[in-house]
Amino acid sequence: MYHYKKNSKRYQSDDLGSLYIDESKLNNQEQPIIYIGGQMEHRLHVLEQSGYTLDAGTTMFTGTWAYEYPITTTYKSEYNGRNFARSLISSIEEANLEDVILLTESYGGTIASYATKSDRIHSVIAIHPAITGTPLASPSYMQRFKPIFTKKQNDLLEVASYIVDEDFGFQKENHNGILFHLVDLNKLLVVGSSINQQTEQNPLMKETADMIEKITGTQSDGITRFNTDELDRLGINYLVEDENVNHLQAATKEHIAKVYQKTIRR
């Protein structure tokens, strides 16, 4: 596991999250690079609040922004990308960072997208973001498609119905996508791909990708949709990965490093 709090200075503006900066890396990088990882389901993210995580990206760059909102709350809708982005920017201001690159994975791309309006943000590299929405974030919506799902897929739907709390603002965003008029698209680059059902080795990703395609008619990485026609229509810059990468692979140290080499260090 990785420990992102070790040897890092904490900047916290509220109870939504904190920015952890490894000050020894500030002089080693031309621009500060802040990593924002994917959102663990709210019942599980308390594990990461300890500082220990399986997300390698949290220790690879200048710093990381970590989710720290309280799990027990009556204001679930307030925990959304716009509020997380405000928290992030406040912490960046407190740390006195300028010309920041946000490198993100999964839901981190939603937060970073909403942060693009800040003058302190230079650019956003969003790896497999959920910014165009995924039906997997709304099991109640998916229930209407039960007749076209296989038994295995309906079993997965029941598990999702237990795990996913749709009252949280971030889950609504994961389902519906983000408000693009609040994003500076000139600063955003989406990096992604869809799995190949014939060659994909992860059986779970194959099932969930099939469910998404049955509902939306579009391909995905098993969690988030990646449709270049849609991205073109929205005016979003994107980079198609050389290989088919599922959503779990997208968060590995090897893949994050590969994206960094292609988009930032090039």
PDB file of C-alpha atoms in Angstrom:
ATOM      1  CA  MET A   1       0.000   0.000   0.000  1.00  0.00           C
ATOM      2  CA  TYR A   2       0.985   3.650  -0.395  1.00  0.00           C
ATOM      3  CA  HIS A   3       0.986   6.312   2.327  1.00  0.00           C
ATOM      4  CA  TYR A   4       0.307   9.758   0.884  1.00  0.00           C
ATOM      5  CA  LYS A   5       0.443  11.591   4.238  1.00  0.00           C
ATOM      6  CA  LYS A   6       3.999  10.524   4.995  1.00  0.00           C
ATOM      7  CA  ASN A   7       6.505  13.380   4.591  1.00  0.00           C
ATOM      8  CA  SER A   8       3.727  15.655   3.320  1.00  0.00           C
ATOM      9  CA  LYS A   9       2.421  19.016   4.497  1.00  0.00           C
ATOM     10  CA  ARG A  10      -1.339  19.246   4.879  1.00  0.00           C
ATOM     11  CA  TYR A  11      -3.463  22.148   3.645  1.00  0.00           C
ATOM     12  CA  GLN A  12      -7.109  22.009   4.694  1.00  0.00           C
ATOM     13  CA  SER A  13      -9.736  24.688   4.087  1.00  0.00           C
ATOM     14  CA  ASP A  14     -12.831  22.715   5.146  1.00  0.00           C
ATOM     15  CA  ASP A  15     -14.032  19.209   5.990  1.00  0.00           C
ATOM     16  CA  LEU A  16     -14.396  18.072   2.374  1.00  0.00           C
ATOM     17  CA  GLY A  17     -10.778  17.184   1.776  1.00  0.00           C
ATOM     18  CA  SER A  18      -7.140  18.127   2.191  1.00  0.00           C
ATOM     19  CA  LEU A  19      -4.218  18.865  -0.064  1.00  0.00           C
ATOM     20  CA  TYR A  20      -1.060  16.939   0.856  1.00  0.00           C
ATOM     21  CA  ILE A  21       2.150  18.401  -0.592  1.00  0.00           C
ATOM     22  CA  ASP A  22       5.534  16.686  -0.681  1.00  0.00           C
ATOM     23  CA  GLU A  23       7.625  19.850  -0.497  1.00  0.00           C
ATOM     24  CA  SER A  24      10.783  17.966  -1.454  1.00  0.00           C
ATOM     25  CA  LYS A  25       9.298  17.540  -4.933  1.00  0.00           C
ATOM     26  CA  LEU A  26       8.367  21.183  -5.498  1.00  0.00           C
ATOM     27  CA  ASN A  27      11.806  22.091  -6.831  1.00  0.00           C
ATOM     28  CA  ASN A  28      12.164  18.912  -8.860  1.00  0.00           C
ATOM     29  CA  GLN A  29       9.217  19.567 -11.170  1.00  0.00           C
ATOM     30  CA  GLU A  30       8.832  22.514 -13.527  1.00  0.00           C
ATOM     31  CA  GLN A  31       5.186  22.841 -12.538  1.00  0.00           C
ATOM     32  CA  PRO A  32       3.421  21.457  -9.463  1.00  0.00           C
ATOM     33  CA  ILE A  33       1.412  18.371 -10.368  1.00  0.00           C
ATOM     34  CA  ILE A  34      -1.487  17.526  -8.074  1.00  0.00           C
ATOM     35  CA  TYR A  35      -3.064  14.094  -8.321  1.00  0.00           C
ATOM     36  CA  ILE A  36      -6.754  13.448  -7.592  1.00  0.00           C
ATOM     37  CA  GLY A  37      -7.783   9.821  -7.570  1.00  0.00           C
ATOM     38  CA  GLY A  38     -11.107   8.095  -8.012  1.00  0.00           C
ATOM     39  CA  GLN A  39     -13.827   8.259  -5.408  1.00  0.00           C
ATOM     40  CA  MET A  40     -14.155   5.123  -3.327  1.00  0.00           C
ATOM     41  CA  GLU A  41     -17.762   4.408  -2.403  1.00  0.00           C
ATOM     42  CA  HIS A  42     -18.532   6.467   0.691  1.00  0.00           C
ATOM     43  CA  ARG A  43     -18.689   3.519   3.097  1.00  0.00           C
ATOM     44  CA  LEU A  44     -15.135   2.557   2.125  1.00  0.00           C
ATOM     45  CA  HIS A  45     -13.301   5.844   1.713  1.00  0.00           C
ATOM     46  CA  VAL A  46     -12.706   6.088   5.458  1.00  0.00           C
ATOM     47  CA  LEU A  47      -9.863   3.596   4.877  1.00  0.00           C
ATOM     48  CA  GLU A  48      -8.026   6.111   2.738  1.00  0.00           C
ATOM     49  CA  GLN A  49      -8.447   8.825   5.364  1.00  0.00           C
ATOM     50  CA  SER A  50      -5.835   6.919   7.344  1.00  0.00           C
ATOM     51  CA  GLY A  51      -3.353   7.857   4.637  1.00  0.00           C
ATOM     52  CA  TYR A  52      -2.995   4.302   3.370  1.00  0.00           C
ATOM     53  CA  THR A  53      -4.275   3.556  -0.100  1.00  0.00           C
ATOM     54  CA  LEU A  54      -3.829   1.235  -3.057  1.00  0.00           C
ATOM     55  CA  ASP A  55      -3.807   4.269  -5.373  1.00  0.00           C
ATOM     56  CA  ALA A  56      -0.197   4.738  -6.465  1.00  0.00           C
ATOM     57  CA  GLY A  57      -0.930   8.118  -8.019  1.00  0.00           C
ATOM     58  CA  THR A  58      -1.179   9.695  -4.576  1.00  0.00           C
ATOM     59  CA  THR A  59       2.589   9.465  -4.085  1.00  0.00           C
ATOM     60  CA  MET A  60       3.907   9.955  -7.617  1.00  0.00           C
ATOM     61  CA  PHE A  61       3.766  13.729  -7.985  1.00  0.00           C
ATOM     62  CA  THR A  62       4.033  17.020  -6.082  1.00  0.00           C
ATOM     63  CA  GLY A  63       1.009  16.185  -4.007  1.00  0.00           C
ATOM     64  CA  THR A  64      -2.482  14.782  -3.856  1.00  0.00           C
ATOM     65  CA  TRP A  65      -5.930  16.010  -2.880  1.00  0.00           C
ATOM     66  CA  ALA A  66      -7.744  13.486  -0.677  1.00  0.00           C
ATOM     67  CA  TYR A  67     -11.433  13.016   0.129  1.00  0.00           C
ATOM     68  CA  GLU A  68     -12.096  13.632   3.815  1.00  0.00           C
ATOM     69  CA  TYR A  69     -15.800  14.470   4.068  1.00  0.00           C
ATOM     70  CA  PRO A  70     -17.762  12.889   6.944  1.00  0.00           C
ATOM     71  CA  ILE A  71     -19.498   9.644   6.061  1.00  0.00           C
ATOM     72  CA  THR A  72     -22.439  10.197   8.407  1.00  0.00           C
ATOM     73  CA  THR A  73     -24.306  13.264   7.177  1.00  0.00           C
ATOM     74  CA  THR A  74     -27.740  14.589   6.271  1.00  0.00           C
ATOM     75  CA  TYR A  75     -26.328  16.838   3.530  1.00  0.00           C
ATOM     76  CA  LYS A  76     -25.338  14.202   1.012  1.00  0.00           C
ATOM     77  CA  SER A  77     -26.132  16.320  -2.043  1.00  0.00           C
ATOM     78  CA  GLU A  78     -23.519  18.863  -0.941  1.00  0.00           C
ATOM     79  CA  TYR A  79     -20.743  16.377  -1.536  1.00  0.00           C
ATOM     80  CA  ASN A  80     -20.337  17.072  -5.227  1.00  0.00           C
ATOM     81  CA  GLY A  81     -17.698  18.073  -7.744  1.00  0.00           C
ATOM     82  CA  ARG A  82     -18.281  21.813  -7.570  1.00  0.00           C
ATOM     83  CA  ASN A  83     -17.885  21.895  -3.800  1.00  0.00           C
ATOM     84  CA  PHE A  84     -14.900  19.532  -3.901  1.00  0.00           C
ATOM     85  CA  ALA A  85     -13.326  21.827  -6.519  1.00  0.00           C
ATOM     86  CA  ARG A  86     -13.830  24.881  -4.317  1.00  0.00           C
ATOM     87  CA  SER A  87     -12.143  23.025  -1.471  1.00  0.00           C
ATOM     88  CA  LEU A  88      -9.268  22.049  -3.758  1.00  0.00           C
ATOM     89  CA  ILE A  89      -8.720  25.595  -5.032  1.00  0.00           C
ATOM     90  CA  SER A  90      -8.824  27.025  -1.508  1.00  0.00           C
ATOM     91  CA  SER A  91      -6.130  24.560  -0.459  1.00  0.00           C
ATOM     92  CA  ILE A  92      -4.023  25.385  -3.525  1.00  0.00           C
ATOM     93  CA  GLU A  93      -4.298  29.084  -2.649  1.00  0.00           C
ATOM     94  CA  GLU A  94      -3.297  28.362   0.940  1.00  0.00           C
ATOM     95  CA  ALA A  95      -0.273  26.434  -0.333  1.00  0.00           C
ATOM     96  CA  ASN A  96       0.508  29.385  -2.633  1.00  0.00           C
ATOM     97  CA  LEU A  97       0.815  27.187  -5.722  1.00  0.00           C
ATOM     98  CA  GLU A  98       0.562  28.620  -9.245  1.00  0.00           C
ATOM     99  CA  ASP A  99       0.390  27.165 -12.744  1.00  0.00           C
ATOM    100  CA  VAL A 100      -0.820  23.829 -11.350  1.00  0.00           C
ATOM    101  CA  ILE A 101      -1.352  20.723 -13.455  1.00  0.00           C
ATOM    102  CA  LEU A 102      -4.108  18.438 -12.172  1.00  0.00           C
ATOM    103  CA  LEU A 103      -3.559  14.819 -13.154  1.00  0.00           C
ATOM    104  CA  THR A 104      -6.608  12.757 -12.279  1.00  0.00           C
ATOM    105  CA  GLU A 105      -8.212   9.346 -12.485  1.00  0.00           C
ATOM    106  CA  SER A 106     -11.927   8.493 -12.604  1.00  0.00           C
ATOM    107  CA  TYR A 107     -14.056  10.875 -10.455  1.00  0.00           C
ATOM    108  CA  GLY A 108     -11.003  13.029  -9.843  1.00  0.00           C
ATOM    109  CA  GLY A 109     -11.611  14.279 -13.387  1.00  0.00           C
ATOM    110  CA  THR A 110     -14.967  15.734 -12.362  1.00  0.00           C
ATOM    111  CA  ILE A 111     -13.402  17.726  -9.528  1.00  0.00           C
ATOM    112  CA  ALA A 112     -10.533  18.916 -11.714  1.00  0.00           C
ATOM    113  CA  SER A 113     -12.891  19.897 -14.541  1.00  0.00           C
ATOM    114  CA  TYR A 114     -14.780  22.231 -12.218  1.00  0.00           C
ATOM    115  CA  ALA A 115     -11.472  23.668 -10.993  1.00  0.00           C
ATOM    116  CA  THR A 116     -10.406  24.761 -14.501  1.00  0.00           C
ATOM    117  CA  LYS A 117     -12.007  28.200 -14.077  1.00  0.00           C
ATOM    118  CA  SER A 118      -9.333  29.074 -11.519  1.00  0.00           C
ATOM    119  CA  ASP A 119      -6.358  31.106 -12.752  1.00  0.00           C
ATOM    120  CA  ARG A 120      -4.124  28.885 -10.630  1.00  0.00           C
ATOM    121  CA  ILE A 121      -4.892  25.838 -12.790  1.00  0.00           C
ATOM    122  CA  HIS A 122      -2.767  25.460 -15.906  1.00  0.00           C
ATOM    123  CA  SER A 123      -4.316  22.250 -17.259  1.00  0.00           C
ATOM    124  CA  VAL A 124      -6.134  19.036 -16.424  1.00  0.00           C
ATOM    125  CA  ILE A 125      -5.192  15.546 -17.592  1.00  0.00           C
ATOM    126  CA  ALA A 126      -8.218  13.367 -16.864  1.00  0.00           C
ATOM    127  CA  ILE A 127      -7.619   9.612 -17.076  1.00  0.00           C
ATOM    128  CA  HIS A 128     -10.839   7.663 -17.686  1.00  0.00           C
ATOM    129  CA  PRO A 129     -13.116  10.329 -16.142  1.00  0.00           C
ATOM    130  CA  ALA A 130     -16.860   9.936 -15.573  1.00  0.00           C
ATOM    131  CA  ILE A 131     -17.634  13.408 -16.912  1.00  0.00           C
ATOM    132  CA  THR A 132     -20.119  12.216 -19.547  1.00  0.00           C
ATOM    133  CA  GLY A 133     -21.987   9.999 -17.085  1.00  0.00           C
ATOM    134  CA  THR A 134     -22.428   6.285 -16.517  1.00  0.00           C
ATOM    135  CA  PRO A 135     -25.613   4.346 -15.704  1.00  0.00           C
ATOM    136  CA  LEU A 136     -23.697   2.244 -13.167  1.00  0.00           C
ATOM    137  CA  ALA A 137     -23.919   5.148 -10.706  1.00  0.00           C
ATOM    138  CA  SER A 138     -27.712   4.832 -10.552  1.00  0.00           C
ATOM    139  CA  PRO A 139     -28.899   1.301  -9.766  1.00  0.00           C
ATOM    140  CA  SER A 140     -32.474   2.588  -9.477  1.00  0.00           C
ATOM    141  CA  TYR A 141     -32.292   3.773 -13.095  1.00  0.00           C
ATOM    142  CA  MET A 142     -30.740   0.487 -14.189  1.00  0.00           C
ATOM    143  CA  GLN A 143     -33.603  -1.498 -12.651  1.00  0.00           C
ATOM    144  CA  ARG A 144     -35.781  -0.722 -15.674  1.00  0.00           C
ATOM    145  CA  PHE A 145     -33.342  -2.671 -17.868  1.00  0.00           C
ATOM    146  CA  LYS A 146     -33.465  -5.882 -15.849  1.00  0.00           C
ATOM    147  CA  PRO A 147     -35.360  -7.758 -18.617  1.00  0.00           C
ATOM    148  CA  ILE A 148     -32.450  -7.347 -21.044  1.00  0.00           C
ATOM    149  CA  PHE A 149     -29.738  -8.241 -18.526  1.00  0.00           C
ATOM    150  CA  THR A 150     -28.428 -11.748 -17.976  1.00  0.00           C
ATOM    151  CA  LYS A 151     -28.845 -13.423 -14.593  1.00  0.00           C
ATOM    152  CA  LYS A 152     -25.239 -12.637 -13.719  1.00  0.00           C
ATOM    153  CA  GLN A 153     -25.772  -8.999 -14.637  1.00  0.00           C
ATOM    154  CA  ASN A 154     -28.917  -8.766 -12.532  1.00  0.00           C
ATOM    155  CA  ASP A 155     -26.952 -10.239  -9.630  1.00  0.00           C
ATOM    156  CA  LEU A 156     -24.372  -7.478 -10.104  1.00  0.00           C
ATOM    157  CA  LEU A 157     -27.199  -4.945 -10.147  1.00  0.00           C
ATOM    158  CA  GLU A 158     -28.398  -6.180  -6.759  1.00  0.00           C
ATOM    159  CA  VAL A 159     -24.912  -5.776  -5.333  1.00  0.00           C
ATOM    160  CA  ALA A 160     -24.682  -2.255  -6.761  1.00  0.00           C
ATOM    161  CA  SER A 161     -28.065  -1.390  -5.262  1.00  0.00           C
ATOM    162  CA  TYR A 162     -26.691  -2.255  -1.836  1.00  0.00           C
ATOM    163  CA  ILE A 163     -23.353  -0.460  -2.239  1.00  0.00           C
ATOM    164  CA  VAL A 164     -24.237   2.741  -4.109  1.00  0.00           C
ATOM    165  CA  ASP A 165     -25.905   5.596  -2.210  1.00  0.00           C
ATOM    166  CA  GLU A 166     -27.531   7.680  -4.920  1.00  0.00           C
ATOM    167  CA  ASP A 167     -28.288  10.568  -2.554  1.00  0.00           C
ATOM    168  CA  PHE A 168     -24.663  11.710  -2.648  1.00  0.00           C
ATOM    169  CA  GLY A 169     -24.003  14.556  -5.066  1.00  0.00           C
ATOM    170  CA  PHE A 170     -21.001  12.825  -6.601  1.00  0.00           C
ATOM    171  CA  GLN A 171     -23.109   9.796  -7.519  1.00  0.00           C
ATOM    172  CA  LYS A 172     -25.646  12.014  -9.288  1.00  0.00           C
ATOM    173  CA  GLU A 173     -22.767  13.541 -11.261  1.00  0.00           C
ATOM    174  CA  ASN A 174     -21.349  10.117 -12.047  1.00  0.00           C
ATOM    175  CA  HIS A 175     -24.744   9.195 -13.476  1.00  0.00           C
ATOM    176  CA  ASN A 176     -25.683  12.373 -15.338  1.00  0.00           C
ATOM    177  CA  GLY A 177     -22.283  13.798 -16.204  1.00  0.00           C
ATOM    178  CA  ILE A 178     -21.012  17.274 -15.429  1.00  0.00           C
ATOM    179  CA  LEU A 179     -22.187  20.792 -16.374  1.00  0.00           C
ATOM    180  CA  PHE A 180     -19.798  21.665 -19.168  1.00  0.00           C
ATOM    181  CA  HIS A 181     -20.635  25.377 -19.199  1.00  0.00           C
ATOM    182  CA  LEU A 182     -18.853  25.548 -15.826  1.00  0.00           C
ATOM    183  CA  VAL A 183     -15.657  24.079 -17.314  1.00  0.00           C
ATOM    184  CA  ASP A 184     -12.821  25.732 -19.245  1.00  0.00           C
ATOM    185  CA  LEU A 185     -12.564  23.123 -21.991  1.00  0.00           C
ATOM    186  CA  ASN A 186      -9.322  24.658 -23.278  1.00  0.00           C
ATOM    187  CA  LYS A 187      -7.598  23.348 -20.156  1.00  0.00           C
ATOM    188  CA  LEU A 188      -9.069  19.836 -20.265  1.00  0.00           C
ATOM    189  CA  LEU A 189      -7.605  16.750 -21.913  1.00  0.00           C
ATOM    190  CA  VAL A 190      -9.397  13.409 -21.531  1.00  0.00           C
ATOM    191  CA  VAL A 191      -7.293  10.263 -21.831  1.00  0.00           C
ATOM    192  CA  GLY A 192      -9.188   7.034 -22.330  1.00  0.00           C
ATOM    193  CA  SER A 193     -10.244   3.975 -24.263  1.00  0.00           C
ATOM    194  CA  SER A 194     -12.855   1.238 -24.191  1.00  0.00           C
ATOM    195  CA  ILE A 195     -12.335  -2.432 -23.521  1.00  0.00           C
ATOM    196  CA  ASN A 196     -12.365  -5.036 -26.249  1.00  0.00           C
ATOM    197  CA  GLN A 197     -14.887  -7.722 -25.296  1.00  0.00           C
ATOM    198  CA  GLN A 198     -12.950 -10.328 -27.281  1.00  0.00           C
ATOM    199  CA  THR A 199      -9.603  -9.770 -25.565  1.00  0.00           C
ATOM    200  CA  GLU A 200     -10.554  -8.359 -22.133  1.00  0.00           C
ATOM    201  CA  GLN A 201      -9.307 -10.577 -19.315  1.00  0.00           C
ATOM    202  CA  ASN A 202     -11.317  -9.149 -16.411  1.00  0.00           C
ATOM    203  CA  PRO A 203     -14.736 -10.886 -16.284  1.00  0.00           C
ATOM    204  CA  LEU A 204     -16.293  -8.166 -14.102  1.00  0.00           C
ATOM    205  CA  MET A 205     -15.295  -5.398 -16.498  1.00  0.00           C
ATOM    206  CA  LYS A 206     -16.699  -7.423 -19.398  1.00  0.00           C
ATOM    207  CA  GLU A 207     -20.066  -7.779 -17.674  1.00  0.00           C
ATOM    208  CA  THR A 208     -20.384  -4.146 -16.616  1.00  0.00           C
ATOM    209  CA  ALA A 209     -19.250  -2.910 -20.033  1.00  0.00           C
ATOM    210  CA  ASP A 210     -21.919  -5.068 -21.635  1.00  0.00           C
ATOM    211  CA  MET A 211     -24.544  -3.633 -19.274  1.00  0.00           C
ATOM    212  CA  ILE A 212     -23.503  -0.077 -20.137  1.00  0.00           C
ATOM    213  CA  GLU A 213     -23.641  -0.810 -23.870  1.00  0.00           C
ATOM    214  CA  LYS A 214     -27.095  -2.373 -23.556  1.00  0.00           C
ATOM    215  CA  ILE A 215     -28.380   0.768 -21.834  1.00  0.00           C
ATOM    216  CA  THR A 216     -26.541   3.537 -23.697  1.00  0.00           C
ATOM    217  CA  GLY A 217     -25.423   1.974 -26.967  1.00  0.00           C
ATOM    218  CA  THR A 218     -21.875   3.181 -26.265  1.00  0.00           C
ATOM    219  CA  GLN A 219     -18.674   1.411 -25.314  1.00  0.00           C
ATOM    220  CA  SER A 220     -16.830   1.883 -22.046  1.00  0.00           C
ATOM    221  CA  ASP A 221     -13.891   0.794 -19.907  1.00  0.00           C
ATOM    222  CA  GLY A 222     -16.272  -1.214 -17.725  1.00  0.00           C
ATOM    223  CA  ILE A 223     -17.163   1.794 -15.568  1.00  0.00           C
ATOM    224  CA  THR A 224     -16.961   5.035 -17.541  1.00  0.00           C
ATOM    225  CA  ARG A 225     -18.103   5.601 -21.105  1.00  0.00           C
ATOM    226  CA  PHE A 226     -15.619   6.662 -23.779  1.00  0.00           C
ATOM    227  CA  ASN A 227     -17.252   7.819 -26.990  1.00  0.00           C
ATOM    228  CA  THR A 228     -15.150   9.973 -29.308  1.00  0.00           C
ATOM    229  CA  ASP A 229     -18.192  11.176 -31.286  1.00  0.00           C
ATOM    230  CA  GLU A 230     -19.708  12.488 -28.069  1.00  0.00           C
ATOM    231  CA  LEU A 231     -16.442  14.113 -27.003  1.00  0.00           C
ATOM    232  CA  ASP A 232     -16.126  15.762 -30.427  1.00  0.00           C
ATOM    233  CA  ARG A 233     -19.671  17.082 -30.149  1.00  0.00           C
ATOM    234  CA  LEU A 234     -18.956  18.521 -26.711  1.00  0.00           C
ATOM    235  CA  GLY A 235     -15.718  20.108 -27.891  1.00  0.00           C
ATOM    236  CA  ILE A 236     -13.540  18.123 -25.488  1.00  0.00           C
ATOM    237  CA  ASN A 237      -9.914  17.424 -26.337  1.00  0.00           C
ATOM    238  CA  TYR A 238      -8.999  13.770 -25.949  1.00  0.00           C
ATOM    239  CA  LEU A 239      -6.229  11.246 -26.413  1.00  0.00           C
ATOM    240  CA  VAL A 240      -7.100   7.675 -27.338  1.00  0.00           C
ATOM    241  CA  GLU A 241      -4.839   5.166 -25.605  1.00  0.00           C
ATOM    242  CA  ASP A 242      -2.716   2.844 -27.735  1.00  0.00           C
ATOM    243  CA  GLU A 243      -4.192  -0.206 -25.997  1.00  0.00           C
ATOM    244  CA  ASN A 244      -7.619  -1.090 -24.639  1.00  0.00           C
ATOM    245  CA  VAL A 245      -7.525  -0.305 -20.913  1.00  0.00           C
ATOM    246  CA  ASN A 246     -10.223  -1.190 -18.405  1.00  0.00           C
ATOM    247  CA  HIS A 247     -11.135   1.112 -15.527  1.00  0.00           C
ATOM    248  CA  LEU A 248      -9.136  -0.825 -12.941  1.00  0.00           C
ATOM    249  CA  GLN A 249      -6.004  -0.871 -15.079  1.00  0.00           C
ATOM    250  CA  ALA A 250      -6.309   2.889 -15.609  1.00  0.00           C
ATOM    251  CA  ALA A 251      -5.509   3.480 -11.932  1.00  0.00           C
ATOM    252  CA  THR A 252      -2.290   1.442 -11.840  1.00  0.00           C
ATOM    253  CA  LYS A 253       1.114   3.043 -11.306  1.00  0.00           C
ATOM    254  CA  GLU A 254       2.318   1.795 -14.691  1.00  0.00           C
ATOM    255  CA  HIS A 255      -0.596   3.328 -16.563  1.00  0.00           C
ATOM    256  CA  ILE A 256      -0.509   6.651 -14.739  1.00  0.00           C
ATOM    257  CA  ALA A 257       3.230   6.890 -15.456  1.00  0.00           C
ATOM    258  CA  LYS A 258       2.592   6.148 -19.126  1.00  0.00           C
ATOM    259  CA  VAL A 259      -0.005   8.920 -19.354  1.00  0.00           C
ATOM    260  CA  TYR A 260       2.361  11.317 -17.593  1.00  0.00           C
ATOM    261  CA  GLN A 261       5.102  10.561 -20.123  1.00  0.00           C
ATOM    262  CA  LYS A 262       2.771  11.123 -23.068  1.00  0.00           C
ATOM    263  CA  THR A 263       0.991  14.258 -21.919  1.00  0.00           C
ATOM    264  CA  ILE A 264       3.205  16.214 -19.502  1.00  0.00           C
ATOM    265  CA  ARG A 265       6.822  15.152 -19.808  1.00  0.00           C
ATOM    266  CA  ARG A 266       6.794  14.875 -23.604  1.00  0.00           C
TER     267      ARG A 266
END
